[in-house]
Coordinates of C-alpha atoms and ligand atoms in Angstrom, one line a residue:
M1 CA -195.0 65.4 119.1
L2 CA -191.9 67.1 118.2
Q3 CA -192.5 70.2 116.0
V4 CA -190.9 73.5 115.0
D5 CA -193.2 75.7 115.3
A6 CA -193.9 78.9 113.0
A7 CA -191.9 81.4 115.0
D8 CA -189.0 79.3 115.4
A9 CA -189.6 78.2 111.5
Q10 CA -189.3 81.8 110.7
R11 CA -186.2 82.2 112.6
I12 CA -184.4 79.3 111.0
L13 CA -185.6 80.3 107.3
L14 CA -184.1 83.6 107.8
Q15 CA -180.9 82.2 109.0
A16 CA -180.9 79.6 106.2
G17 CA -182.6 81.9 103.7
S18 CA -178.8 83.9 102.9
R19 CA -177.3 80.5 102.1
S20 CA -180.1 78.4 100.9
R21 CA -181.4 79.2 97.2
R22 CA -185.2 79.3 96.4
H23 CA -186.8 76.1 96.2
N24 CA -190.0 74.5 96.3
A25 CA -190.9 70.4 95.6
D26 CA -189.7 70.5 91.9
S27 CA -187.1 73.4 91.5
D28 CA -184.7 70.7 90.5
A29 CA -186.2 70.6 87.2
S30 CA -187.5 74.2 86.9
D31 CA -184.4 75.7 85.5
S32 CA -182.5 73.1 83.8
N33 CA -179.6 75.8 83.2
D34 CA -178.1 74.4 86.5
K35 CA -180.4 72.2 88.1
G36 CA -182.1 68.7 87.3
G37 CA -179.6 66.1 86.6
G38 CA -181.3 62.7 86.6
D39 CA -180.4 59.7 89.3
L40 CA -177.2 59.3 87.4
L41 CA -176.2 62.7 87.0
S42 CA -176.6 64.7 90.1
T43 CA -173.8 66.6 91.8
G44 CA -172.8 66.1 95.5
L45 CA -174.1 68.6 98.8
H46 CA -171.2 70.7 98.8
E47 CA -171.2 71.6 95.2
Y48 CA -171.2 75.4 95.7
Q49 CA -167.6 74.7 97.9
A50 CA -165.7 73.5 95.0
N51 CA -163.6 75.8 92.8
P52 CA -164.7 77.3 89.2
L53 CA -162.7 74.8 87.3
I54 CA -163.8 71.9 89.3
Q55 CA -167.2 73.1 88.6
A56 CA -167.0 73.5 85.1
L57 CA -165.5 70.1 84.6
K58 CA -168.1 68.7 86.4
H59 CA -170.4 70.4 84.8
F60 CA -169.6 69.1 81.6
V61 CA -169.1 65.9 83.0
Q62 CA -172.9 65.8 84.1
K63 CA -174.7 67.8 81.4
T64 CA -172.7 66.5 78.4
L65 CA -170.4 63.5 79.0
M66 CA -172.4 61.5 81.2
P67 CA -175.6 61.7 78.9
I68 CA -173.7 60.9 75.5
F69 CA -172.1 57.9 77.3
L70 CA -176.0 56.8 78.8
M71 CA -177.9 57.2 75.2
A72 CA -174.9 55.8 73.5
T73 CA -174.8 52.5 75.8
T74 CA -178.2 51.7 77.2
P75 CA -179.8 51.1 73.6
T76 CA -177.2 48.1 73.1
L77 CA -177.3 47.3 76.9
V78 CA -181.0 45.9 76.7
I79 CA -179.9 43.9 73.6
L80 CA -177.0 42.3 75.5
L81 CA -179.5 41.3 78.3
W82 CA -181.9 39.7 75.8
F83 CA -178.5 37.9 74.0
C84 CA -177.2 37.0 77.4
A85 CA -180.8 35.1 78.3
V86 CA -181.9 33.8 74.9
H87 CA -178.0 33.0 73.9
C88 CA -175.8 32.7 76.7
D89 CA -177.4 30.9 79.2
N90 CA -178.1 33.8 81.5
S91 CA -174.0 34.0 82.0
F92 CA -172.1 36.8 81.4
T93 CA -169.2 34.8 81.5
K94 CA -170.4 33.3 78.4
L95 CA -171.4 36.8 76.7
G96 CA -167.7 37.9 77.8
A97 CA -166.0 35.5 75.9
I98 CA -167.5 36.1 73.0
F99 CA -166.3 39.6 73.3
S100 CA -162.9 38.4 73.8
E101 CA -162.6 36.3 71.1
K102 CA -164.1 38.6 68.3
S103 CA -163.0 42.2 70.0
F104 CA -165.4 44.7 71.6
I105 CA -166.5 45.8 68.2
G106 CA -166.4 42.5 67.1
G107 CA -168.5 41.1 70.1
L108 CA -171.1 43.8 69.4
A109 CA -171.5 43.6 65.8
F110 CA -172.0 39.8 66.5
V111 CA -175.0 40.6 69.1
W112 CA -176.5 42.9 67.0
S113 CA -176.6 40.6 63.8
H114 CA -178.7 38.3 65.8
V115 CA -181.2 41.3 66.0
H116 CA -183.9 40.7 63.5
S117 CA -185.9 43.3 61.5
P118 CA -189.2 44.2 62.8
S119 CA -191.8 41.8 61.6
P120 CA -195.1 43.3 60.8
A121 CA -196.6 41.6 63.7
I122 CA -194.4 42.8 66.2
V123 CA -195.3 46.1 65.4
A124 CA -198.9 45.5 64.8
I125 CA -198.8 44.1 68.6
L126 CA -196.9 47.3 69.9
V127 CA -199.0 49.8 68.0
S128 CA -202.3 48.0 69.1
Y129 CA -201.3 47.5 72.9
S130 CA -200.4 51.5 72.6
A131 CA -203.7 52.0 71.3
F132 CA -205.5 50.0 73.8
A133 CA -203.7 51.8 76.5
L134 CA -204.2 55.3 75.5
C135 CA -208.3 54.2 75.1
L136 CA -208.1 52.8 78.8
M137 CA -206.3 56.5 79.8
R138 CA -209.3 58.3 78.4
L139 CA -212.2 56.3 78.9
V140 CA -211.7 54.6 82.3
P141 CA -213.3 56.7 85.0
G142 CA -211.6 57.7 88.5
N143 CA -211.2 60.3 90.9
T144 CA -209.6 63.5 90.2
V145 CA -206.4 64.0 92.0
Y146 CA -203.8 66.4 92.1
G147 CA -199.8 66.2 92.2
P148 CA -197.6 68.8 93.8
L149 CA -197.2 72.5 93.0
T150 CA -194.7 72.9 90.6
P151 CA -192.2 75.8 90.7
K152 CA -194.3 78.3 88.1
G153 CA -197.3 77.5 90.2
N154 CA -199.3 74.8 88.4
R155 CA -200.6 72.1 89.8
P156 CA -201.1 68.7 87.6
Q157 CA -204.4 67.2 87.6
Y158 CA -204.6 63.4 86.8
T159 CA -207.4 61.0 86.9
D160 CA -206.8 58.2 89.5
N161 CA -207.8 55.2 87.0
G162 CA -204.4 53.4 87.4
F163 CA -205.9 50.2 89.4
S164 CA -208.8 49.7 87.1
C165 CA -206.6 50.0 84.0
F166 CA -203.9 47.4 85.3
L167 CA -207.1 45.2 85.9
I168 CA -209.0 45.7 82.6
T169 CA -205.3 45.3 80.8
I170 CA -204.5 41.7 82.5
A171 CA -208.4 40.4 81.8
A172 CA -207.9 41.4 78.2
F173 CA -204.6 39.8 78.1
L174 CA -206.1 36.4 79.5
V175 CA -209.4 36.6 76.9
V176 CA -206.6 37.6 74.2
T177 CA -204.5 34.6 75.0
V178 CA -207.3 32.1 75.0
V179 CA -209.0 33.4 71.7
C180 CA -205.7 33.4 70.2
K181 CA -204.8 29.9 71.2
T182 CA -208.3 28.2 70.7
Y183 CA -209.4 29.9 67.1
F184 CA -205.9 30.8 65.8
S185 CA -203.3 28.7 67.0
V186 CA -201.0 31.6 68.1
S187 CA -199.8 32.1 71.3
P188 CA -198.8 35.9 72.6
T189 CA -195.4 34.0 73.4
I190 CA -194.4 35.4 69.9
V191 CA -193.4 38.4 71.8
Y192 CA -190.6 36.1 73.8
D193 CA -189.8 34.4 70.5
R194 CA -189.2 37.9 68.9
F195 CA -188.2 39.8 72.0
D196 CA -185.2 41.1 70.1
E197 CA -187.6 42.7 67.5
V198 CA -189.9 44.1 70.3
L199 CA -186.8 46.0 71.7
L200 CA -185.3 47.4 68.2
V201 CA -188.9 48.5 67.5
L202 CA -189.0 50.3 70.9
N203 CA -185.7 51.7 70.9
I204 CA -186.3 53.5 67.6
F205 CA -189.6 54.4 68.7
S206 CA -188.6 56.1 71.8
M207 CA -185.8 58.0 70.4
L208 CA -188.0 59.6 67.5
F209 CA -190.5 60.3 70.4
C210 CA -187.9 61.8 72.5
L211 CA -186.9 64.0 69.6
L212 CA -190.7 65.3 69.6
L213 CA -190.6 66.0 73.3
Y214 CA -187.7 67.6 73.0
V215 CA -188.9 70.0 70.0
K216 CA -192.2 70.7 71.3
G217 CA -191.1 71.6 74.8
L218 CA -189.3 74.5 73.1
L219 CA -191.7 75.4 70.4
A220 CA -195.2 74.5 72.2
P221 CA -194.7 73.9 75.8
S222 CA -198.1 72.5 77.5
T223 CA -197.0 74.4 80.9
S224 CA -194.8 76.8 82.2
D225 CA -192.6 74.5 83.6
S226 CA -190.5 74.0 80.4
G227 CA -187.1 75.7 78.6
S228 CA -184.1 74.9 77.6
S229 CA -180.7 74.7 79.5
G230 CA -179.0 75.9 76.3
N231 CA -177.0 72.8 76.0
V232 CA -179.0 70.2 73.2
I233 CA -177.6 67.2 74.1
F234 CA -178.7 67.5 77.8
D235 CA -182.3 69.2 76.9
Y236 CA -182.6 66.0 74.6
Y237 CA -181.6 63.8 77.5
W238 CA -183.1 65.4 80.3
G239 CA -186.2 66.7 78.9
T240 CA -187.6 70.5 77.9
E241 CA -191.1 69.9 80.1
L242 CA -191.9 68.8 83.0
Y243 CA -195.4 68.0 82.2
P244 CA -195.9 67.8 78.2
R245 CA -199.3 66.8 77.0
L246 CA -199.9 65.6 73.7
L247 CA -203.0 65.4 71.8
G248 CA -204.7 66.1 75.6
F249 CA -202.7 63.0 77.0
D250 CA -200.5 63.4 79.9
V251 CA -197.1 61.9 78.6
K252 CA -195.5 61.1 81.6
V253 CA -198.6 59.2 82.5
F254 CA -198.7 57.1 79.5
T255 CA -195.3 56.2 79.3
N256 CA -194.5 55.6 83.2
C257 CA -197.5 53.8 84.2
R258 CA -199.6 53.0 81.0
F259 CA -196.6 51.7 79.0
G260 CA -193.5 50.6 81.3
M261 CA -195.5 49.6 84.3
T262 CA -198.0 47.4 82.5
V263 CA -196.0 46.2 79.6
W264 CA -193.7 44.9 82.4
P265 CA -196.6 42.6 84.1
L266 CA -197.5 41.7 80.7
L267 CA -193.8 40.5 80.1
V268 CA -193.9 38.7 83.1
C269 CA -197.3 36.9 82.0
V270 CA -195.8 36.3 78.9
F271 CA -192.4 34.7 79.9
A272 CA -194.6 32.5 82.6
L273 CA -196.7 31.5 79.6
K274 CA -193.6 30.6 77.6
S275 CA -191.9 28.6 80.5
Y276 CA -195.4 27.0 80.7
E277 CA -195.5 25.8 77.3
L278 CA -191.8 24.6 77.2
H279 CA -191.5 22.9 80.7
G280 CA -195.2 22.9 82.1
P281 CA -195.6 24.3 85.6
V282 CA -192.6 25.4 87.0
D283 CA -192.5 26.6 90.8
S284 CA -189.6 29.3 90.3
M285 CA -191.3 30.9 87.7
L286 CA -194.6 30.8 89.7
V287 CA -193.1 32.5 92.8
S288 CA -191.2 35.1 91.1
A289 CA -194.4 36.0 88.8
L290 CA -196.6 35.9 91.7
L291 CA -194.5 38.3 93.4
Q292 CA -194.3 40.6 90.8
M293 CA -198.1 40.9 90.5
I294 CA -198.5 41.8 94.0
Y295 CA -195.8 44.6 93.3
F296 CA -197.7 45.9 90.4
A297 CA -201.2 45.4 92.0
K298 CA -199.5 47.9 95.1
F299 CA -198.0 50.1 92.7
F300 CA -201.3 50.8 90.5
W301 CA -203.1 50.8 94.0
W302 CA -200.8 53.5 95.0
E303 CA -200.4 55.5 91.8
A304 CA -201.7 58.4 92.8
G305 CA -199.0 58.8 95.5
Y306 CA -196.6 57.9 92.8
M307 CA -197.7 61.5 91.1
C308 CA -196.0 62.9 94.0
T309 CA -192.4 61.4 93.7
I310 CA -189.2 62.1 92.0
D311 CA -190.0 60.8 88.5
I312 CA -193.3 63.2 88.1
M313 CA -192.4 66.1 90.1
V314 CA -188.6 66.3 89.2
D315 CA -187.6 64.7 86.3
R316 CA -188.3 66.1 83.1
A317 CA -189.9 64.3 80.2
G318 CA -186.4 63.3 78.1
Y319 CA -184.3 60.4 77.2
Y320 CA -183.9 59.4 80.8
I321 CA -187.5 59.0 82.1
C322 CA -189.3 58.5 78.7
W323 CA -187.0 56.1 76.8
G324 CA -186.4 54.4 80.5
C325 CA -189.7 53.7 80.9
L326 CA -190.4 53.1 77.3
V327 CA -187.3 50.6 76.8
F328 CA -185.4 50.1 79.9
I329 CA -188.4 48.7 82.1
P330 CA -189.2 46.1 79.2
G331 CA -185.6 45.1 78.6
L332 CA -183.9 45.5 82.3
Y333 CA -186.9 45.5 84.8
A334 CA -188.8 42.3 83.1
S335 CA -185.5 40.7 82.2
V336 CA -185.6 38.5 85.7
S337 CA -188.6 36.8 84.3
L338 CA -187.1 36.7 81.0
S339 CA -184.1 35.0 82.4
L340 CA -186.3 32.1 84.0
V341 CA -187.8 31.0 80.9
N342 CA -184.9 28.8 79.7
H343 CA -183.8 27.9 83.5
P344 CA -186.7 26.2 85.5
V345 CA -185.6 25.7 88.6
H346 CA -187.6 23.4 91.2
L347 CA -187.9 25.1 94.5
G348 CA -190.4 22.9 96.3
L349 CA -193.1 23.8 98.5
P350 CA -191.2 24.6 101.6
L351 CA -188.7 27.0 99.9
S352 CA -191.4 28.6 97.5
V353 CA -193.7 29.5 100.6
L354 CA -190.7 31.1 102.4
I355 CA -189.7 33.4 99.5
V356 CA -193.3 34.5 98.8
T357 CA -194.0 35.0 102.6
L358 CA -190.5 37.3 102.8
G359 CA -191.5 38.9 99.5
V360 CA -194.8 40.1 100.7
L361 CA -193.5 41.2 104.0
A362 CA -190.9 43.5 101.8
I363 CA -194.0 44.7 99.4
Y364 CA -195.6 45.6 102.3
V365 CA -193.0 47.4 104.3
N366 CA -192.3 49.3 100.7
Y367 CA -195.7 50.3 100.4
D368 CA -196.7 51.3 104.0
A369 CA -193.4 53.5 103.8
D370 CA -195.0 55.4 100.7
R371 CA -198.4 55.4 102.6
Q372 CA -197.3 56.7 106.1
K373 CA -195.7 59.7 104.5
L374 CA -198.8 60.8 102.7
Y375 CA -201.0 59.9 105.6
V376 CA -198.9 62.1 107.8
R377 CA -198.8 64.8 105.3
N378 CA -202.7 64.5 104.6
A379 CA -203.4 64.8 108.3
Q380 CA -201.0 67.6 108.8
G381 CA -199.4 65.8 111.4
E382 CA -202.8 65.4 113.5
C383 CA -202.6 61.5 113.7
L384 CA -200.8 58.5 114.9
V385 CA -197.8 56.6 113.4
W386 CA -197.2 53.2 115.1
G387 CA -199.7 53.8 117.8
R388 CA -198.1 56.9 118.7
K389 CA -198.3 60.9 118.0
P390 CA -195.4 61.4 115.4
V391 CA -192.3 63.5 115.2
I392 CA -192.6 66.0 112.5
L393 CA -190.7 68.9 111.5
R394 CA -192.8 71.7 109.7
A395 CA -190.3 72.6 107.0
R396 CA -190.6 76.2 105.3
Y397 CA -189.4 76.4 102.0
M398 CA -189.6 79.4 99.2
L399 CA -191.3 79.2 95.6
D400 CA -189.7 80.4 92.7
S401 CA -191.9 83.3 93.1
G402 CA -190.7 84.2 96.9
E403 CA -193.7 82.9 98.5
T404 CA -193.1 80.6 101.3
R405 CA -195.0 77.5 101.8
E406 CA -194.8 74.8 104.5
S407 CA -194.0 70.9 104.4
I408 CA -194.2 68.3 107.0
L409 CA -190.8 65.8 107.3
L410 CA -192.0 63.0 109.2
A411 CA -189.2 61.3 111.5
S412 CA -191.4 58.7 112.9
G413 CA -192.4 55.2 111.6
W414 CA -190.3 54.1 108.7
W415 CA -189.0 57.5 108.0
G416 CA -187.7 57.4 111.7
L417 CA -185.6 54.3 111.1
A418 CA -183.5 56.1 108.1
R419 CA -184.5 58.9 105.6
H420 CA -184.8 56.2 102.7
F421 CA -185.8 53.0 104.8
H422 CA -188.4 51.9 102.0
Y423 CA -185.3 51.5 99.8
V424 CA -184.2 48.5 101.8
A425 CA -187.5 47.2 101.3
E426 CA -187.6 47.5 97.3
I427 CA -184.1 46.1 97.0
A428 CA -185.2 42.8 99.3
L429 CA -188.7 42.2 97.5
T430 CA -186.4 42.4 94.2
F431 CA -184.5 39.9 95.6
C432 CA -187.4 37.8 96.7
W433 CA -188.3 37.5 93.1
S434 CA -184.8 37.0 91.8
V435 CA -183.9 34.4 94.0
P436 CA -186.1 31.7 92.4
A437 CA -183.5 31.5 90.0
L438 CA -181.0 30.1 92.6
F439 CA -177.3 30.4 92.0
S440 CA -176.5 27.5 89.6
G441 CA -177.1 29.8 86.4
G442 CA -175.7 33.0 85.5
L443 CA -175.7 36.2 87.0
L444 CA -178.5 37.6 84.5
P445 CA -181.7 37.2 86.9
Y446 CA -180.2 39.4 89.6
T447 CA -179.0 42.1 87.3
Y448 CA -181.7 44.3 88.0
C449 CA -181.7 43.7 91.7
L450 CA -177.9 44.8 91.5
W451 CA -179.2 48.0 89.4
L452 CA -181.6 48.9 91.6
V453 CA -178.9 49.0 94.5
L454 CA -177.0 51.1 92.4
L455 CA -180.0 53.6 91.5
L456 CA -181.4 53.8 94.9
T457 CA -178.2 54.6 96.6
H458 CA -177.7 57.2 93.8
R459 CA -181.0 58.4 94.3
S460 CA -180.6 58.8 98.2
Y461 CA -177.8 61.3 97.8
R462 CA -180.0 62.9 94.8
D463 CA -182.4 63.1 97.3
D464 CA -180.7 64.8 100.2
E465 CA -179.1 67.3 97.7
K466 CA -183.0 68.1 96.4
C467 CA -184.6 68.4 100.0
G468 CA -181.3 70.2 101.1
K469 CA -181.7 72.9 98.6
K470 CA -185.2 72.9 99.3
Y471 CA -185.4 73.1 102.9
G472 CA -182.5 74.5 103.9
Q473 CA -181.8 74.3 107.9
F474 CA -184.9 72.2 108.2
W475 CA -183.2 69.8 106.2
V476 CA -180.1 69.6 108.1
Q477 CA -182.5 69.1 111.4
Y478 CA -184.0 66.5 109.8
R479 CA -180.8 64.8 109.2
Q480 CA -179.8 65.1 112.9
L481 CA -183.3 63.7 113.9
V482 CA -182.7 60.8 111.2
P483 CA -179.1 60.6 110.7
S484 CA -178.9 57.4 108.4
K485 CA -179.3 57.7 104.7
I486 CA -181.0 54.0 103.8
I487 CA -179.6 51.1 106.2
P488 CA -180.2 52.4 110.0
Y489 CA -176.8 52.4 112.0
I490 CA -174.7 51.6 109.1
F491 CA -175.3 53.7 106.0
Ligands
NDP1 N1 -188.1 49.9 91.3 C1 -187.4 51.2 90.9 O1 -186.6 51.2 89.9 C2 -187.5 52.2 91.8 C3 -188.6 52.0 92.7 N2 -189.0 53.5 93.6 C4 -190.1 53.4 94.6 O2 -190.8 54.3 94.4 C5 -191.5 54.4 95.7 C6 -190.8 56.1 95.5 O3 -189.7 56.5 95.9 P1 -189.1 58.0 95.3 O4 -189.5 58.3 94.0 O5 -187.2 57.5 95.1 O6 -189.1 59.0 96.3 P2 -189.1 59.0 98.0 O7 -190.5 58.4 98.6 O8 -188.1 58.6 98.7 O9 -189.7 60.5 98.2 C7 -188.7 61.3 98.1 C8 -189.7 62.8 98.3 O10 -190.2 62.6 99.6 C9 -190.4 63.9 100.4 N3 -189.9 63.7 101.9 C10 -188.6 62.9 101.9 N4 -188.5 62.6 103.2 C11 -189.5 62.7 103.6 C12 -190.1 62.8 104.9 N5 -189.3 62.4 106.2 N6 -191.2 63.1 105.3 C13 -192.2 63.7 104.5 N7 -191.6 63.7 103.1 C14 -190.1 63.5 102.7 C15 -189.5 64.6 99.5 O11 -190.4 65.5 98.6 P3 -190.8 67.1 99.2 O12 -190.2 67.8 98.2 O13 -192.3 66.8 98.9 O14 -190.5 67.2 100.3 C16 -188.4 63.8 99.0 O15 -188.2 64.3 97.3 C17 -190.7 54.1 96.7 O16 -191.4 52.9 97.1 C18 -189.2 53.4 96.0 O17 -188.8 52.3 96.6 C19 -187.9 54.3 93.5 C20 -186.9 54.6 92.6 C21 -186.5 53.6 91.8
LIG2 C1 -181.5 56.3 80.9 C2 -181.6 54.9 81.5 C3 -180.0 54.8 82.3 C4 -182.3 55.1 83.2 C5 -183.8 55.0 83.1 C6 -184.4 55.0 84.6 C7 -186.1 54.8 84.5 C8 -186.3 53.4 83.9 C9 -186.2 54.4 86.2 C10 -185.5 55.6 87.3 C11 -186.5 55.5 88.3 C12 -187.3 54.4 88.1 C13 -188.4 54.2 88.9 C14 -189.0 54.8 90.1 C15 -190.2 54.6 90.7 C16 -191.1 53.7 90.9 C17 -192.0 53.4 91.3 C18 -192.1 52.0 91.5 O1 -193.0 51.3 92.5 C19 -192.2 51.1 90.6 C20 -191.0 51.5 89.6 C21 -190.7 52.7 89.3 C22 -192.0 53.3 88.1 C23 -189.6 52.9 88.7 C24 -189.6 52.7 87.1 C25 -188.3 52.9 86.4 C26 -187.4 53.9 86.4 C27 -188.6 55.5 86.2

């Protein structure tokens, strides 16, 4: 086992100390004056080398221009995706033709004119689901688990009941479907028929909710991991609190897990049901839905691990993460299944089995990489990875208070292949549940996969930057041990 011992660590830390600022796991979020920034906003590793003018310009672009751009475009983006699926046969070419015919503004007005005012039925469905999810969150038992220590020394506490809540929700969906269809001749596919209304309600609610979170973070923060950057736009976009709680509910657990990550599987079920109502059983829809459901089960099984990822320990509760989970997940992440409703593809058994097998393999690799990291850290490196003692680096870092802590960086197993090899698996599994659409229709079914390539590539830079600041020379050493960012030997 390769280790950096305590004396070595101390020496390296002292060397690094003069250059690297104090950081802990989420110090990127601890002080939004100069840190944080989001997946689409991070700086490069050598930010400090740039001249002041360039730095000021970068700062303006990252903290003001990009947030304005994203907040101005993303609500319409999800509407465009819906429009493309329902009115343009999944074809961006057809969508583009509308814009070239009517001009950009005319095209936007045309698309938005197809969005209906929210009906009471849709509002009632969304409110009822949210109330149901909050009840489960409060009532379903689970072990108490703890998130990583924050820069201010807080340790968030969670009830690990995600998997149970997920199973109960899917079971409830099946019961509601049968009851509604049998006794009231109503189908949950009303959500597909009025998906424009769903997106509109979610958009409006999320923006107001983010405003509430912004004000709450300034006036009544739940923990000391909060504060303003002095830039209203950035604060609204990025958030003013890391772990806000409202009425005793953890906001990020609700937005990310109980809403975004639970509504997504529900939408997959609704869209699969709609496809069944329209065409009978369709294997492309089944293959895609099956892989996604396995992925959701994996996510909730590992939910305690998710509480130690960038989303939770770095990203504050603002537009980026909250609007993202409340609207972008239903609008973009579920768009693969949405796009399959009007495009039934017959795959045949051999191709279906091949896709499911590859998809399950990719889900396993992704899960195993996430698991391996936590396993080695929990065992303090005293364990086996792929049958051998793992190569680890005991990396020291400093808290805001100046206290020194130690973390393990794993350089074996999946984490020895590349610093984010699990992203390859994430993209591969996504491709597997998109490819049942084959290539005859439009590009819409592949939009989520393409988005993920962008998001994860950018995230790998962002994580490198975060870990570089946190671990200083230890991170440099780790990068020497594992030189590839995502794809071994290539990138
Ligand atoms: N579908 C989607 O939209 C997305 C899915 N994902 C998935 O979510 C999961 C989590 O990914 P993500 O949040 O990006 O974070 P990662 O799992 O990549 O975790 C990054 C953190 O892990 C720690 N770390 C980094 N390298 C090592 C190492 N070698 N050994 C031990 N710890 C290390 C660091 O935190 P520390 O401070 O603790 O050292 C680092 O900040 C993945 O499965 C990913 O595929 C992620 C993003 C988007
Ligand atoms: C404002 C928008 C332009 C951007 C919003 C982005 C967010 C919706 C997504 C950013 C990171 C995403 C996630 C990270 C890790 C995850 C674990 C994985 O196993 C399931 C998916 C997810 C929770 C995923 C969900 C969407 C993001 C929060």
